[in-house]
CSV table of N, CA, C and O in Angstrom, one decimal:
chain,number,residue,atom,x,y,z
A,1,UNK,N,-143.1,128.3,95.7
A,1,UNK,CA,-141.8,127.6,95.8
A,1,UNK,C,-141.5,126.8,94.5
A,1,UNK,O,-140.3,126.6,94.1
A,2,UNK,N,-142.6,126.2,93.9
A,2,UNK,CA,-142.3,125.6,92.9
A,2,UNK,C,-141.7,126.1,91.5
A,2,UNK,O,-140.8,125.8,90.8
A,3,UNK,N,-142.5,127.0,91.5
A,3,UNK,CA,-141.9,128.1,90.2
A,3,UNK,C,-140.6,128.5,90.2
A,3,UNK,O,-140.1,129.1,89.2
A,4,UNK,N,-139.7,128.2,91.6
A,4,UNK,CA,-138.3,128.7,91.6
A,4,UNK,C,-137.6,127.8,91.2
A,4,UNK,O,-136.4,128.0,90.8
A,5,UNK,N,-138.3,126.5,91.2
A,5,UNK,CA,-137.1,125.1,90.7
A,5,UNK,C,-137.1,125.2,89.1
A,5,UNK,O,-138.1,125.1,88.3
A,6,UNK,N,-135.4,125.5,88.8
A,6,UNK,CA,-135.4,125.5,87.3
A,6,UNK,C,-135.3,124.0,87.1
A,6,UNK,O,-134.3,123.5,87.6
A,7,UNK,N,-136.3,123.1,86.3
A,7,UNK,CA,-135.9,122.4,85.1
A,7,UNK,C,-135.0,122.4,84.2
A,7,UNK,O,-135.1,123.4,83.5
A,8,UNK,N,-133.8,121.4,83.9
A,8,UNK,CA,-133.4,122.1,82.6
A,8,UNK,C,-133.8,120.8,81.4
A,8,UNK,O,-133.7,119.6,81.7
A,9,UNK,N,-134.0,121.1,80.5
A,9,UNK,CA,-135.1,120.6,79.4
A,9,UNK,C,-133.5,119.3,79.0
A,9,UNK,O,-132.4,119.6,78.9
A,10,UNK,N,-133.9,118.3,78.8
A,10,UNK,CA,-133.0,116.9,78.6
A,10,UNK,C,-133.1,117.4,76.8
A,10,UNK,O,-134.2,117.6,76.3
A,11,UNK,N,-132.1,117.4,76.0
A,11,UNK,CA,-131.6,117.3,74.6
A,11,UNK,C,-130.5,116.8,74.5
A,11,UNK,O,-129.5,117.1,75.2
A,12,UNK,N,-130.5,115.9,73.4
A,12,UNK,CA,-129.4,114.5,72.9
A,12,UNK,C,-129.6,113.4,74.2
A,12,UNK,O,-128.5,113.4,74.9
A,13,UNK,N,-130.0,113.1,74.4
A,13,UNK,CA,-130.5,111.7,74.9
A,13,UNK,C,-131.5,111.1,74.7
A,13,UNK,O,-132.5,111.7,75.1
A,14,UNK,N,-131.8,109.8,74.1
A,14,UNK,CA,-132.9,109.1,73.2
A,14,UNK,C,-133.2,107.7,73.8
A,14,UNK,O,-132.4,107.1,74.4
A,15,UNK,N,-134.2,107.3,73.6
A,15,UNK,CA,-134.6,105.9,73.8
A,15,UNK,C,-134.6,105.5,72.3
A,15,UNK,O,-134.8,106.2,71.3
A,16,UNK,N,-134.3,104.0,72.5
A,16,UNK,CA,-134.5,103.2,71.2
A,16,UNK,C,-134.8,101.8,71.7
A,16,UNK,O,-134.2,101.1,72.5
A,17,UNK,N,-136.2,101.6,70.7
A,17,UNK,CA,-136.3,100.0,70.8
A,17,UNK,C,-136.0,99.4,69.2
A,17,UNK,O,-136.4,99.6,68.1
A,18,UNK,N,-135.1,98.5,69.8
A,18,UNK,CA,-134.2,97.9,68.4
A,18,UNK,C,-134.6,96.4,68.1
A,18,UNK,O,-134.7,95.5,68.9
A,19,UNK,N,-134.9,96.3,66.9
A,19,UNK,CA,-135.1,94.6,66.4
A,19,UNK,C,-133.8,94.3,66.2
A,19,UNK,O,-133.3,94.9,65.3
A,20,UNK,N,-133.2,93.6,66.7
A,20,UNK,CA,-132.1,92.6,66.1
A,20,UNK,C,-132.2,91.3,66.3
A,20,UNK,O,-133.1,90.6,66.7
A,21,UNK,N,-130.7,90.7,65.7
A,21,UNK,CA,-130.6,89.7,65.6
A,21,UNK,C,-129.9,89.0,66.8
A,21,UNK,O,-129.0,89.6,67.3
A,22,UNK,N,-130.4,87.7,67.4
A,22,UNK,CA,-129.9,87.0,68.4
A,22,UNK,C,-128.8,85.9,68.5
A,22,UNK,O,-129.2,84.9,69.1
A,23,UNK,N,-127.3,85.9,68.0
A,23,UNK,CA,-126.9,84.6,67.8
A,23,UNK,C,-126.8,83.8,68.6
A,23,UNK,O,-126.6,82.7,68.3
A,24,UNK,N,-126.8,84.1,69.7
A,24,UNK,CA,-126.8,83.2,70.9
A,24,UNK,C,-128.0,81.6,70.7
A,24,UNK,O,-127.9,80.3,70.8
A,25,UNK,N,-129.3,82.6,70.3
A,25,UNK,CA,-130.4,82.2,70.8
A,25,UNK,C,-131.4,82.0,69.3
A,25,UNK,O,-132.5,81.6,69.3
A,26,UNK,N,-130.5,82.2,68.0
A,26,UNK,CA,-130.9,82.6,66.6
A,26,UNK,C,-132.0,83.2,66.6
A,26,UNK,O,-132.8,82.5,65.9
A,27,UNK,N,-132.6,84.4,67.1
A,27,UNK,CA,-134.0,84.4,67.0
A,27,UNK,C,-133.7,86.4,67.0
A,27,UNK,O,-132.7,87.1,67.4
A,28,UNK,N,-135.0,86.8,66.3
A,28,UNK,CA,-135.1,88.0,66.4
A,28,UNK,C,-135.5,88.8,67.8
A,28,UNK,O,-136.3,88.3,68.5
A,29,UNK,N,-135.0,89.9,68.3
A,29,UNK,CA,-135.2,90.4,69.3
A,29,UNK,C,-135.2,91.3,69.6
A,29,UNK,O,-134.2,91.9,69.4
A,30,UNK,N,-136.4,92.1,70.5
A,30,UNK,CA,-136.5,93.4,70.8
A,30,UNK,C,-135.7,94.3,71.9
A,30,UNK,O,-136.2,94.2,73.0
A,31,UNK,N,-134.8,95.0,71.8
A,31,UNK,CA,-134.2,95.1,73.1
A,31,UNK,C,-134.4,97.2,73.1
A,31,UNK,O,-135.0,97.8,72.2
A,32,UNK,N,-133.9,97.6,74.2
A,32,UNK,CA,-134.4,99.1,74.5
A,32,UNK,C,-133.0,99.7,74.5
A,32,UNK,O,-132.2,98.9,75.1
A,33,UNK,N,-132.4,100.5,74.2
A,33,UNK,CA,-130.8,101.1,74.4
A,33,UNK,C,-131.4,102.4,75.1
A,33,UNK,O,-132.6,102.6,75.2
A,34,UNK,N,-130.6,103.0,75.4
A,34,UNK,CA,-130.5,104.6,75.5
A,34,UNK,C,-129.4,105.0,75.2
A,34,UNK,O,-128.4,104.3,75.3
A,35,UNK,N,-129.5,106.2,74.6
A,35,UNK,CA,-128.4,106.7,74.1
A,35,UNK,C,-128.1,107.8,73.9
A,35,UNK,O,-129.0,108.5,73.4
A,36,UNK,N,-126.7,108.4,74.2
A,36,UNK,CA,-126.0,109.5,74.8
A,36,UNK,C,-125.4,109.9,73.6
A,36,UNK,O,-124.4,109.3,73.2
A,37,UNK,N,-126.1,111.2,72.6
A,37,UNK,CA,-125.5,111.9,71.9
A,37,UNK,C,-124.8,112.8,71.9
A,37,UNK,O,-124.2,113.3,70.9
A,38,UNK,N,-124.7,113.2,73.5
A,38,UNK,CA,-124.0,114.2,74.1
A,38,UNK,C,-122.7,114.3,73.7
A,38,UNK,O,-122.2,113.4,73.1
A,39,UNK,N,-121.6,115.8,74.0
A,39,UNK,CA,-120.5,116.1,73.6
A,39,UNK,C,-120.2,115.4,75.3
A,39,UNK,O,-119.0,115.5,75.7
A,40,UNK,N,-120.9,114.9,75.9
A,40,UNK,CA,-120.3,115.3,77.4
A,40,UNK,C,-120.3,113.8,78.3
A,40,UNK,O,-121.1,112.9,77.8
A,41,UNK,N,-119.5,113.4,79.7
A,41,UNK,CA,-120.5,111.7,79.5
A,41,UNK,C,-122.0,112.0,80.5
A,41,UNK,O,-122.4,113.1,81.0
A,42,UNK,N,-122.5,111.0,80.6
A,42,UNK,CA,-123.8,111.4,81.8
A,42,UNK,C,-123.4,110.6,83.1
A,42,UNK,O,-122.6,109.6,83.0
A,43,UNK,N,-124.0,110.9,84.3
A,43,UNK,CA,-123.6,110.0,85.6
A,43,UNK,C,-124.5,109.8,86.2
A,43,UNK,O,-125.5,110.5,86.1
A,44,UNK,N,-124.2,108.6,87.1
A,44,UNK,CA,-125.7,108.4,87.7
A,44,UNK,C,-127.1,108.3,86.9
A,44,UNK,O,-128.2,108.7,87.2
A,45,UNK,N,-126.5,107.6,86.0
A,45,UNK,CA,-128.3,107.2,85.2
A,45,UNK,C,-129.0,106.3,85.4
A,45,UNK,O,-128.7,105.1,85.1
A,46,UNK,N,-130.4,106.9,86.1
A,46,UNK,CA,-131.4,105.7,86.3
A,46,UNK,C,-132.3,106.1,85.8
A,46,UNK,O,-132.8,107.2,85.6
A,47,UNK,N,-132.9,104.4,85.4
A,47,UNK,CA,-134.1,104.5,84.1
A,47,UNK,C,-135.3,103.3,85.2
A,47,UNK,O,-135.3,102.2,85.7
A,48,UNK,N,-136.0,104.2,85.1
A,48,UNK,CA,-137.0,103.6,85.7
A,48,UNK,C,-138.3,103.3,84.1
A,48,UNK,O,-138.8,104.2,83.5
A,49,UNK,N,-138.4,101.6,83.6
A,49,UNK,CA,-139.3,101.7,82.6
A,49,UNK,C,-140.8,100.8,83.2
A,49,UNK,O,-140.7,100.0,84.1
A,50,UNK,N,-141.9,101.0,82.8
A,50,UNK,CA,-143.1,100.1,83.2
A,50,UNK,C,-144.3,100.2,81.9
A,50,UNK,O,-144.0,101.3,81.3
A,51,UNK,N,-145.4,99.5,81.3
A,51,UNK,CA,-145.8,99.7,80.7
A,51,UNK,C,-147.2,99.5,81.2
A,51,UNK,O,-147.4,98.9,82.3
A,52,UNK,N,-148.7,100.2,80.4
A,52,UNK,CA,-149.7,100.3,81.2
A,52,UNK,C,-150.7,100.2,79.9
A,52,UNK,O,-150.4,100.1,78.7
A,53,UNK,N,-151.9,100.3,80.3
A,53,UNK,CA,-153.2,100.5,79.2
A,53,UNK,C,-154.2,100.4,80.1
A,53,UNK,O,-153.9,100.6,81.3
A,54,UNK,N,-155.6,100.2,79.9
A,54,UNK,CA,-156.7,101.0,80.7
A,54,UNK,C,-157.1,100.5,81.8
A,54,UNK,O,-157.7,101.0,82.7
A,55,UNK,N,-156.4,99.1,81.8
A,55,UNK,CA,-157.1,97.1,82.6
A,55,UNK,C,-155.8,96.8,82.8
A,55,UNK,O,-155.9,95.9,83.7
A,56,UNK,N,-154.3,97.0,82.4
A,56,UNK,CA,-153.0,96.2,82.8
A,56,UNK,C,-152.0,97.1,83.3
A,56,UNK,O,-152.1,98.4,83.2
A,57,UNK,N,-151.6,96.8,83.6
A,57,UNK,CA,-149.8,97.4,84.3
A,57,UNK,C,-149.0,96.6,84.1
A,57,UNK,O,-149.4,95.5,84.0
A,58,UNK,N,-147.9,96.7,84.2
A,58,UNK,CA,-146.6,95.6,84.3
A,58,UNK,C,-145.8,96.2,85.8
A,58,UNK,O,-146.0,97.3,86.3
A,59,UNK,N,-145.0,95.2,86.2
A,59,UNK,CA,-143.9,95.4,87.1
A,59,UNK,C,-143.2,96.6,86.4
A,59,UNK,O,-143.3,96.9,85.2
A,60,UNK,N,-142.4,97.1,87.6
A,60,UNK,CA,-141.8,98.2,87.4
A,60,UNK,C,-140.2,97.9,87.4
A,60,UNK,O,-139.8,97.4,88.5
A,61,UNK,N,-139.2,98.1,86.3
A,61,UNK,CA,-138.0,97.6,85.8
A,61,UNK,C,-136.8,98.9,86.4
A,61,UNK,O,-137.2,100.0,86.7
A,62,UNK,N,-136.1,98.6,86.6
A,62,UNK,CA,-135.3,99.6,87.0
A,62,UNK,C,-133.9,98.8,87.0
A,62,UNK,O,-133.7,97.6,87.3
A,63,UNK,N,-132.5,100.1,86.5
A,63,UNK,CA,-131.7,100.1,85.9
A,63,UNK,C,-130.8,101.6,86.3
A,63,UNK,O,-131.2,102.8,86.3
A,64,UNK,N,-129.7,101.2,86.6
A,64,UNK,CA,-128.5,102.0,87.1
A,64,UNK,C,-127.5,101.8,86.1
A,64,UNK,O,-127.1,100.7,85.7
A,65,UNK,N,-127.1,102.9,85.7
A,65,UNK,CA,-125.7,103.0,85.1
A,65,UNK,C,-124.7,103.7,85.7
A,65,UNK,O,-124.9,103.1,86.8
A,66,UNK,N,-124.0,104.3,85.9
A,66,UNK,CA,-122.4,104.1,86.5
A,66,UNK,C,-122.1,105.5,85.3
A,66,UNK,O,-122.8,106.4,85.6
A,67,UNK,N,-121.7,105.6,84.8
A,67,UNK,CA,-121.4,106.7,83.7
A,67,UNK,C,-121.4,105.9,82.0
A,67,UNK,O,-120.7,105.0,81.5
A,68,UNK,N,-122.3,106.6,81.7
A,68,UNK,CA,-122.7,106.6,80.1
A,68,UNK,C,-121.8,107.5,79.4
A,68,UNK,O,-122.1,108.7,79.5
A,69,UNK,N,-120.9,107.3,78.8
A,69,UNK,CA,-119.6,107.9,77.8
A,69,UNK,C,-120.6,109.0,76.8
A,69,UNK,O,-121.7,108.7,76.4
A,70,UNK,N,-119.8,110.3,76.6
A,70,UNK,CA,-120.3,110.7,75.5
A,70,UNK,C,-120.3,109.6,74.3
A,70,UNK,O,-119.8,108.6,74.2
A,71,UNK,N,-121.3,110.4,73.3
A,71,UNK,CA,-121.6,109.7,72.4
A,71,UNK,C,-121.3,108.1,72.1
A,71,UNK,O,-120.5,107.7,71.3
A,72,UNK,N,-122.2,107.5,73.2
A,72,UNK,CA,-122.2,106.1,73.5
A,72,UNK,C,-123.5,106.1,73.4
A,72,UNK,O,-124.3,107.0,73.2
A,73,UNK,N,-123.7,104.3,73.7
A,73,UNK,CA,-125.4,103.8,74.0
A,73,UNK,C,-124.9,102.8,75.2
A,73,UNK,O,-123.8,102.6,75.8
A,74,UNK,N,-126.5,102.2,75.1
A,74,UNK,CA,-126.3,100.9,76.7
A,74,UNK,C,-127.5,100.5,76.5
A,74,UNK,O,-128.5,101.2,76.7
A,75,UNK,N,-127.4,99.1,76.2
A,75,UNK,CA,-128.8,98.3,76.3
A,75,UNK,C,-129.6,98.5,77.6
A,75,UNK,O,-128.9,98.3,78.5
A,76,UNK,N,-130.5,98.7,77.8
A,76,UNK,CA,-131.5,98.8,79.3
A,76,UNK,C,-131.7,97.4,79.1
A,76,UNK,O,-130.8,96.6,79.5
A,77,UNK,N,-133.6,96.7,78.3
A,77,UNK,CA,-133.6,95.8,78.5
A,77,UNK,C,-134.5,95.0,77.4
A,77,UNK,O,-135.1,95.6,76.4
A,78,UNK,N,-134.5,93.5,77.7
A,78,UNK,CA,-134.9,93.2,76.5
A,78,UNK,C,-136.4,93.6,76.3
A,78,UNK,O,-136.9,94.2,77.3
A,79,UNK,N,-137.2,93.3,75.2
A,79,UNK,CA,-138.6,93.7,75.6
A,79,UNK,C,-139.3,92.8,74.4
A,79,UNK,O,-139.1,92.6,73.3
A,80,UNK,N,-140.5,92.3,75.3
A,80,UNK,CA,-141.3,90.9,74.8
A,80,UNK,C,-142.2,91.7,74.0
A,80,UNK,O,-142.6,92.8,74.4
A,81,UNK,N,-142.8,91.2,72.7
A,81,UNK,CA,-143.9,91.7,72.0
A,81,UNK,C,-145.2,92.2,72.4
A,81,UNK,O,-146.0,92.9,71.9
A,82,UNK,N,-145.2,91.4,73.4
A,82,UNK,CA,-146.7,91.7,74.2
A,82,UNK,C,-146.6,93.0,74.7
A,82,UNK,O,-147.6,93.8,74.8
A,83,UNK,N,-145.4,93.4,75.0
A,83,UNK,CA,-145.4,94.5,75.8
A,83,UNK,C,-146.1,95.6,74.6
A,83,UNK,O,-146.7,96.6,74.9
A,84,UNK,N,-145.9,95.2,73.6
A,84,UNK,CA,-146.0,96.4,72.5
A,84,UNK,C,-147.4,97.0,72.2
A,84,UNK,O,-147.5,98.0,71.5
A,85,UNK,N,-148.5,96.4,72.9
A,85,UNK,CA,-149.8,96.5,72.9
A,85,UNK,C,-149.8,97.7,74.0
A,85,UNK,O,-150.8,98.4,73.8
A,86,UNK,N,-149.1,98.1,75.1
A,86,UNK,CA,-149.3,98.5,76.1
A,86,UNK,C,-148.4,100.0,75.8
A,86,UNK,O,-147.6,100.1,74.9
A,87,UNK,N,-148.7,101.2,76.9
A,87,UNK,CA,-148.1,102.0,76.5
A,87,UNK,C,-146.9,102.3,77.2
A,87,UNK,O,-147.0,103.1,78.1
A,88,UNK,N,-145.5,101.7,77.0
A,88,UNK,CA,-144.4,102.3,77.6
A,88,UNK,C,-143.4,102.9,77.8
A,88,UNK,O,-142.4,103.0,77.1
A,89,UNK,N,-143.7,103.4,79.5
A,89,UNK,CA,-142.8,105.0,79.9
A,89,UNK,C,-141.3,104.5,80.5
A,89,UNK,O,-141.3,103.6,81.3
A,90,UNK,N,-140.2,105.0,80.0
A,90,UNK,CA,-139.1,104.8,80.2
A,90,UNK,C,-138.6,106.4,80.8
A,90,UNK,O,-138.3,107.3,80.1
A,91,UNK,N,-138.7,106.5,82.2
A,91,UNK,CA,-138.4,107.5,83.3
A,91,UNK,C,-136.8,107.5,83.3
A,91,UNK,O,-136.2,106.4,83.7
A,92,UNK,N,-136.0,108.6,82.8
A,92,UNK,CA,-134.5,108.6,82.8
A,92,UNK,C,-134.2,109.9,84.0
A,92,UNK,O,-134.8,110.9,84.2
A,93,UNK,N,-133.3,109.5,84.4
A,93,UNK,CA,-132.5,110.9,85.2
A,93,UNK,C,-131.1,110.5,85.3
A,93,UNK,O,-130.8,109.3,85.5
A,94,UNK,N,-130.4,111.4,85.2
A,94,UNK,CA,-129.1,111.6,85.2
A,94,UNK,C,-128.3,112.8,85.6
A,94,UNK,O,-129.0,113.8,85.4
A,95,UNK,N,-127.3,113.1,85.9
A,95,UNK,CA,-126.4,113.9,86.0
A,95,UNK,C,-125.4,114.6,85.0
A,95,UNK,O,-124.6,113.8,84.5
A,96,UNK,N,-125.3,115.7,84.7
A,96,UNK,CA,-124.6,116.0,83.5
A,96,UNK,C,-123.6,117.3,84.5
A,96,UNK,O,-124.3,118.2,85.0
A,97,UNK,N,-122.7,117.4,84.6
A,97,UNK,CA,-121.9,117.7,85.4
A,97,UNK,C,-122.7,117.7,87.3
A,97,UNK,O,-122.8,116.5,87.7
A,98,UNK,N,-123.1,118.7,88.0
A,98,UNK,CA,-123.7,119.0,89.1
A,98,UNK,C,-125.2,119.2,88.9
A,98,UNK,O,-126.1,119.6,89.7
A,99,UNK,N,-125.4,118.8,87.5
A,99,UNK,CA,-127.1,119.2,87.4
A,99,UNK,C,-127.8,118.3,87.1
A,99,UNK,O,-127.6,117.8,86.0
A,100,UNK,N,-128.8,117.8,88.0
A,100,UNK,CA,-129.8,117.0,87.5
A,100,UNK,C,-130.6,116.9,86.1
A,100,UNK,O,-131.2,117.9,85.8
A,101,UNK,N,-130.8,115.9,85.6
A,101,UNK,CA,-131.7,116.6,84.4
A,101,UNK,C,-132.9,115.1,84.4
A,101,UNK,O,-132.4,113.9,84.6
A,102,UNK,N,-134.2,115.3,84.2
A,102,UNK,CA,-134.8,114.2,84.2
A,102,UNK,C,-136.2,114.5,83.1
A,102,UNK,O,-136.6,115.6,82.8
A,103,UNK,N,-136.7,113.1,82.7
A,103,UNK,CA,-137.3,113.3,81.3
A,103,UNK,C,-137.8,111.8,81.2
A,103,UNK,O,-137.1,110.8,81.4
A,104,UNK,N,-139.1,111.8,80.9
A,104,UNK,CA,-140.0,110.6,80.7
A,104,UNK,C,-140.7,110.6,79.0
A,104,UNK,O,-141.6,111.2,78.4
A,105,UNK,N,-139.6,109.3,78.7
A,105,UNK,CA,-139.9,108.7,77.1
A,105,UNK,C,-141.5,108.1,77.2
A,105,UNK,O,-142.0,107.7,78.2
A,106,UNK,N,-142.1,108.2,75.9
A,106,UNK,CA,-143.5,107.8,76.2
A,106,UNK,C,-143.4,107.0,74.5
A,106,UNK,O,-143.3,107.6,73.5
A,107,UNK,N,-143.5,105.5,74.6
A,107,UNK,CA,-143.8,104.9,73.4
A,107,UNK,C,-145.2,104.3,73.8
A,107,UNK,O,-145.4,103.7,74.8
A,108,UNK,N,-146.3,104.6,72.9
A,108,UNK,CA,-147.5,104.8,72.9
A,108,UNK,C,-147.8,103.3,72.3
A,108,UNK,O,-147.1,102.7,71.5
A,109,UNK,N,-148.8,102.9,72.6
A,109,UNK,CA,-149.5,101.6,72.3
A,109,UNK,C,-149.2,101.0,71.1
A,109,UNK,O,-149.2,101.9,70.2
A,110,UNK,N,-149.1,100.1,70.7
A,110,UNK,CA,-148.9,99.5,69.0
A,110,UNK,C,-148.1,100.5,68.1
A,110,UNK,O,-148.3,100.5,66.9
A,111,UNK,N,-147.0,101.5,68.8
A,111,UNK,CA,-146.0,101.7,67.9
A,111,UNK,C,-145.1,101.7,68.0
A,111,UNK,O,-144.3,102.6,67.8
A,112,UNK,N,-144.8,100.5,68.3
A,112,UNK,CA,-143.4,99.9,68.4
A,112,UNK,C,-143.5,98.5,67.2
A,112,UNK,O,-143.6,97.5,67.8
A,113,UNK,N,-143.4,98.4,65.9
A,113,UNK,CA,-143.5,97.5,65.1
A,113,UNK,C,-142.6,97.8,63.6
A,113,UNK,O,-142.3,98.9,63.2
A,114,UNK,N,-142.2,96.8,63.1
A,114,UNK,CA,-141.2,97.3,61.9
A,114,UNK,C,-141.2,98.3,60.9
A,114,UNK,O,-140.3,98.9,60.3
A,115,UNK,N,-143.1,98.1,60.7
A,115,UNK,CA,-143.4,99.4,59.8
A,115,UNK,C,-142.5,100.6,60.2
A,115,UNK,O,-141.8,101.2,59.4
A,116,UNK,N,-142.7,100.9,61.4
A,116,UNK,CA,-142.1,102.4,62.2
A,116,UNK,C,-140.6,102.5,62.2
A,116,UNK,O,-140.1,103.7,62.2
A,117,UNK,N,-139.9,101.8,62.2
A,117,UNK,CA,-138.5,101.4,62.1
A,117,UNK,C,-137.5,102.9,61.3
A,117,UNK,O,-137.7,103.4,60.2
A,118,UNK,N,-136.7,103.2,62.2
A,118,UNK,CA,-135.9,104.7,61.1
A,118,UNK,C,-134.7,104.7,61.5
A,118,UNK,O,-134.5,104.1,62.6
A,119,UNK,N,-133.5,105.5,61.0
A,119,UNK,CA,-132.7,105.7,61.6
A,119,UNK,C,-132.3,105.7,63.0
A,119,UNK,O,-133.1,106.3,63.7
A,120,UNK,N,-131.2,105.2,63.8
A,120,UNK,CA,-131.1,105.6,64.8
A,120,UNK,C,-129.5,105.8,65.3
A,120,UNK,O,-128.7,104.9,65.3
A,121,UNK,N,-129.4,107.4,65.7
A,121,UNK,CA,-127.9,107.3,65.8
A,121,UNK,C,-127.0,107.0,66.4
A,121,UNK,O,-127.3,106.5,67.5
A,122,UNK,N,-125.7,107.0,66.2
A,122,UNK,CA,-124.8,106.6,66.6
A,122,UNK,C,-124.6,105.0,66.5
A,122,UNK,O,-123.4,104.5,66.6
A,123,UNK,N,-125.7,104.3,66.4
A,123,UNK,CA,-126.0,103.0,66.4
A,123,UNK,C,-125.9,101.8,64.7
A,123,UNK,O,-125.8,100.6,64.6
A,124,UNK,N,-125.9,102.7,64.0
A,124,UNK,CA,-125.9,102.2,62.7
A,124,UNK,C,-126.9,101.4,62.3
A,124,UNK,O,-126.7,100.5,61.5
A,125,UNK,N,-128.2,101.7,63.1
A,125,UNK,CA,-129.1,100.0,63.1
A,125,UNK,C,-130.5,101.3,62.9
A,125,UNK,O,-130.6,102.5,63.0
A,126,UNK,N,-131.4,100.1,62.5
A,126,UNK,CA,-132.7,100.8,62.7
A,126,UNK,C,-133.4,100.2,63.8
A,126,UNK,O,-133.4,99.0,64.1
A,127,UNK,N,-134.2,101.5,64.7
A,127,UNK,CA,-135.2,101.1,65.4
A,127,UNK,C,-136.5,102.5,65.3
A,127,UNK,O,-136.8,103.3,64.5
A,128,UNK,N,-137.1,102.0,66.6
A,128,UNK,CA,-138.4,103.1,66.9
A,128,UNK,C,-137.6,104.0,68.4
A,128,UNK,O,-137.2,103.7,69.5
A,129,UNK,N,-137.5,105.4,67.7
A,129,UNK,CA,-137.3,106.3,68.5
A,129,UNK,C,-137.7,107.3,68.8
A,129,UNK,O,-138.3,108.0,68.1
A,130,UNK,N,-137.2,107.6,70.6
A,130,UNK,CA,-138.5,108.6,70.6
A,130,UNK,C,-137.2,109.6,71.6
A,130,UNK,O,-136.4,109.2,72.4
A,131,UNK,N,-137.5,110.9,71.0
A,131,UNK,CA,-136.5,111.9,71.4
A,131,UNK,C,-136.7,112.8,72.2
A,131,UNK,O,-135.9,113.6,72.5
């Protein structure tokens, strides 16, 4: 029965963890976007993120969006440096007309740091992305 459920493979939608700047708070800061390269918008998006390593876990974050516009972004959430030690999964699903599509980002331990920093679209900013 399993072999009949088609998958369909998630392309143009990305995670980004972005350094910016804080004016509120003047301080530098790590925050997560996702972002919809699509020609199309997405609905019902939930991002389930947590991070892990061999001895830790974190609470588990969770986030609803309402419809993500084509070629838009949307902050998820902020993210503390400590986290950066640990490895984490940012679990997306969404709706792209009647079809589900679902897809788990994996930022891997200690590479989330400025060195890694590149392009990221639609955004005009650099961060660490994983596609």
């Amino acid at each position: 029965m399993k072999k009949d459920i088609l998958i369909p493979k998630v392309e143009d939608v990305y995670i980004a963890i972005v350094n910016e700047y804080n004016d509120i708070y003047k301080t530098q800061d790590w925050n997560a976007y996702i972002i919809n390269n699509k020609a199309v918008d997405l609905e019902m998006v939930i991002i389930v993120t947590s991070g892990y390593s061999e001895n830790k876990t974190t609470s588990v974050f969770r986030k609803k969006i309402d419809t993500l516009p084509k070629k838009s972004y949307a902050k998820i959430e902020l993210m503390q440096e400590e986290l950066f030690a640990l490895n984490n999964t940012f679990k997306v699903s969404f709706f792209e007309g009647n079809q589900m599509f679902d897809k788990t980002y994996l930022f891997r331990k200690n590479t989330i740091n400025l060195k890694a920093l590149q392009p990221v679209p639609l955004m005009d900013v650099k961060g660490v992305l994983v596609k």
